[in-house]
Coordinates of N, CA, C and O in Angstrom, one line a residue:
M218 N -80.5 27.5 239.8 CA -80.2 28.6 238.8 C -79.3 28.0 237.8 O -78.3 27.3 238.0
E219 N -79.6 28.3 236.5 CA -78.9 27.7 235.4 C -77.7 28.6 235.1 O -77.9 29.8 234.8
D220 N -76.5 28.1 235.0 CA -75.3 28.8 234.7 C -74.6 28.1 233.6 O -73.6 27.4 233.8
R221 N -75.1 28.2 232.4 CA -74.5 27.5 231.3 C -73.9 28.5 230.3 O -74.1 29.7 230.3
W222 N -73.1 27.9 229.4 CA -72.4 28.7 228.4 C -73.4 29.1 227.3 O -74.2 28.2 226.8
L223 N -73.4 30.3 226.8 CA -74.3 30.7 225.7 C -73.5 30.9 224.4 O -72.4 31.2 224.4
S224 N -74.2 30.6 223.3 CA -73.6 30.7 222.0 C -73.7 32.2 221.5 O -74.3 33.1 222.1
V225 N -73.0 32.5 220.4 CA -73.1 33.8 219.8 C -74.5 34.2 219.5 O -74.9 35.3 219.8
Y226 N -75.3 33.3 218.9 CA -76.7 33.6 218.6 C -77.5 33.9 219.9 O -78.2 34.9 220.0
E227 N -77.3 33.1 221.0 CA -78.0 33.3 222.2 C -77.6 34.6 222.9 O -78.5 35.3 223.4
I228 N -76.3 34.9 222.9 CA -76.0 36.2 223.6 C -76.4 37.4 222.8 O -76.8 38.4 223.4
G229 N -76.4 37.2 221.5 CA -76.9 38.3 220.6 C -78.4 38.5 220.9 O -78.9 39.7 221.0
K230 N -79.1 37.5 220.9 CA -80.6 37.6 221.2 C -80.8 38.1 222.6 O -81.7 39.0 222.7
Y231 N -80.1 37.7 223.6 CA -80.2 38.3 224.9 C -80.0 39.8 224.9 O -80.7 40.5 225.6
L232 N -79.0 40.2 224.2 CA -78.6 41.7 224.2 C -79.4 42.5 223.2 O -79.3 43.7 223.1
G233 N -80.1 41.8 222.3 CA -80.9 42.5 221.2 C -80.0 43.0 220.1 O -80.4 44.0 219.5
V234 N -79.0 42.3 219.8 CA -78.1 42.7 218.6 C -77.8 41.5 217.7 O -78.1 40.3 218.1
S235 N -77.3 41.7 216.6 CA -77.0 40.7 215.6 C -75.8 39.9 216.0 O -74.9 40.4 216.7
S236 N -75.6 38.7 215.4 CA -74.4 37.9 215.6 C -73.2 38.7 215.1 O -72.1 38.6 215.7
D237 N -73.3 39.4 214.0 CA -72.2 40.2 213.4 C -71.8 41.3 214.4 O -70.6 41.5 214.6
T238 N -72.7 41.9 215.2 CA -72.3 42.8 216.2 C -71.6 42.2 217.3 O -70.6 42.7 217.8
V239 N -72.0 41.0 217.7 CA -71.3 40.2 218.8 C -69.9 40.0 218.3 O -68.9 40.2 219.1
Y240 N -69.7 39.5 217.1 CA -68.3 39.2 216.6 C -67.5 40.5 216.6 O -66.3 40.5 216.9
R241 N -68.1 41.6 216.2 CA -67.4 42.9 216.2 C -66.9 43.3 217.6 O -65.8 43.8 217.8
W242 N -67.8 43.1 218.6 CA -67.5 43.5 219.9 C -66.4 42.6 220.5 O -65.5 43.1 221.2
I243 N -66.4 41.3 220.1 CA -65.3 40.4 220.5 C -64.0 41.0 220.0 O -63.0 41.1 220.7
D244 N -64.0 41.4 218.7 CA -62.8 41.8 218.0 C -62.3 43.2 218.5 O -61.1 43.4 218.7
K245 N -63.2 44.2 218.5 CA -62.9 45.6 218.8 C -63.0 46.1 220.2 O -62.4 47.1 220.6
H246 N -63.9 45.5 220.9 CA -64.3 46.0 222.3 C -64.0 45.0 223.4 O -64.5 45.2 224.5
T247 N -63.2 44.0 223.1 CA -62.8 43.0 224.1 C -64.0 42.5 225.0 O -63.9 42.4 226.2
M248 N -65.0 42.2 224.3 CA -66.2 41.5 224.9 C -65.7 40.2 225.6 O -64.9 39.5 224.9
P249 N -66.1 39.9 226.8 CA -65.7 38.7 227.5 C -66.3 37.5 226.8 O -67.5 37.2 226.8
A250 N -65.4 36.8 226.1 CA -65.8 35.6 225.3 C -64.7 34.5 225.5 O -63.6 34.8 225.7
H251 N -65.1 33.3 225.3 CA -64.2 32.2 225.5 C -64.3 31.3 224.2 O -65.4 30.9 223.8
R252 N -63.1 31.0 223.6 CA -63.1 30.2 222.4 C -63.0 28.8 222.8 O -62.1 28.4 223.5
M253 N -63.9 28.0 222.2 CA -63.9 26.5 222.4 C -63.9 25.9 221.1 O -65.0 25.7 220.4
G254 N -62.7 25.6 220.6 CA -62.6 25.1 219.2 C -62.8 26.2 218.3 O -62.2 27.3 218.3
R255 N -63.8 26.0 217.4 CA -64.2 27.0 216.4 C -65.4 27.9 216.9 O -65.7 28.9 216.3
L256 N -65.9 27.6 218.1 CA -67.0 28.3 218.7 C -66.7 29.3 219.7 O -65.7 29.1 220.5
W257 N -67.4 30.4 219.8 CA -67.3 31.4 220.9 C -68.4 31.1 221.9 O -69.5 30.9 221.5
K258 N -68.1 31.1 223.2 CA -69.1 30.9 224.2 C -69.0 32.0 225.2 O -67.9 32.6 225.4
F259 N -70.1 32.3 225.9 CA -70.2 33.4 226.8 C -70.9 33.0 228.1 O -71.8 32.2 228.1
K260 N -70.5 33.6 229.2 CA -71.2 33.6 230.5 C -72.0 34.8 230.6 O -71.5 35.9 230.5
K261 N -73.3 34.7 230.9 CA -74.2 35.8 230.9 C -73.8 36.8 232.0 O -73.8 38.1 231.7
D262 N -73.3 36.4 233.1 CA -72.9 37.3 234.2 C -71.7 38.2 233.8 O -71.6 39.3 234.1
E263 N -70.7 37.6 233.1 CA -69.6 38.3 232.6 C -70.0 39.3 231.6 O -69.5 40.5 231.6
V264 N -70.9 39.0 230.7 CA -71.3 39.9 229.7 C -72.1 41.1 230.3 O -71.9 42.2 229.9
D265 N -72.9 40.7 231.3 CA -73.7 41.8 232.0 C -72.8 42.8 232.6 O -73.0 44.0 232.5
E266 N -71.7 42.3 233.3 CA -70.8 43.2 233.9 C -70.0 44.1 232.9 O -69.8 45.3 233.1
W267 N -69.7 43.5 231.7 CA -69.0 44.2 230.7 C -69.9 45.3 230.1 O -69.4 46.4 229.9
V268 N -71.2 45.0 229.9 CA -72.1 46.0 229.4 C -72.3 47.2 230.4 O -72.2 48.3 230.1
K269 N -72.4 46.8 231.7 CA -72.6 47.8 232.8 C -71.4 48.7 232.9 O -71.5 49.9 233.2
A270 N -70.2 48.2 232.6 CA -69.0 49.0 232.7 C -68.8 49.8 231.4 O -67.8 50.5 231.3
G271 N -69.7 49.7 230.5 CA -69.6 50.6 229.3 C -68.8 49.9 228.1 O -68.4 50.6 227.2
G272 N -68.6 48.6 228.2 CA -67.8 47.9 227.2 C -68.4 48.0 225.8 O -67.6 47.9 224.9
A273 N -69.7 48.1 225.7 CA -70.3 48.0 224.4 C -70.4 49.4 223.8 O -70.9 49.6 222.7
A274 N -70.0 50.5 224.5 CA -70.2 51.8 224.1 C -69.3 52.1 222.9 O -68.2 51.6 222.8
D275 N -69.8 52.9 221.9 CA -69.1 53.3 220.7 C -68.2 54.4 221.1 O -68.6 55.5 221.3
K276 N -66.9 54.1 221.2 CA -65.9 55.1 221.6 C -65.8 56.3 220.7 O -65.7 57.4 221.1
R277 N -65.9 56.1 219.4 CA -65.9 57.2 218.4 C -67.1 58.1 218.7 O -67.0 59.3 218.6
R278 N -68.3 57.6 218.9 CA -69.5 58.4 219.1 C -69.3 59.2 220.4 O -69.7 60.4 220.5
Q279 N -68.7 58.6 221.4 CA -68.5 59.4 222.7 C -67.5 60.5 222.5 O -67.7 61.6 223.0
D280 N -66.5 60.3 221.7 CA -65.5 61.3 221.4 C -66.1 62.5 220.7 O -65.8 63.7 221.0
H281 N -67.0 62.3 219.8 CA -67.6 63.3 219.0 C -68.6 64.1 219.9 O -68.9 65.3 219.7
A282 N -69.2 63.5 220.9 CA -70.2 64.1 221.8 C -69.5 65.1 222.8 O -70.2 66.0 223.3
E283 N -68.2 64.9 223.0 CA -67.6 65.7 224.1 C -67.2 67.1 223.5 O -67.0 67.4 222.5

């Protein structure tokens, strides 16, 4: 089983979102990311758990729905 670090582009493609969305999630939603020099890298299993826990949910949209 391959357990390698994924780039912003790769994790965006995996999740079906743009690189800009990935950067926004890092900044605003505490997406699990690791900075290596100038690059951000991701572990797929960490991101999967973050998504399952609702980390990518738009909090503003949820507040309006209640």
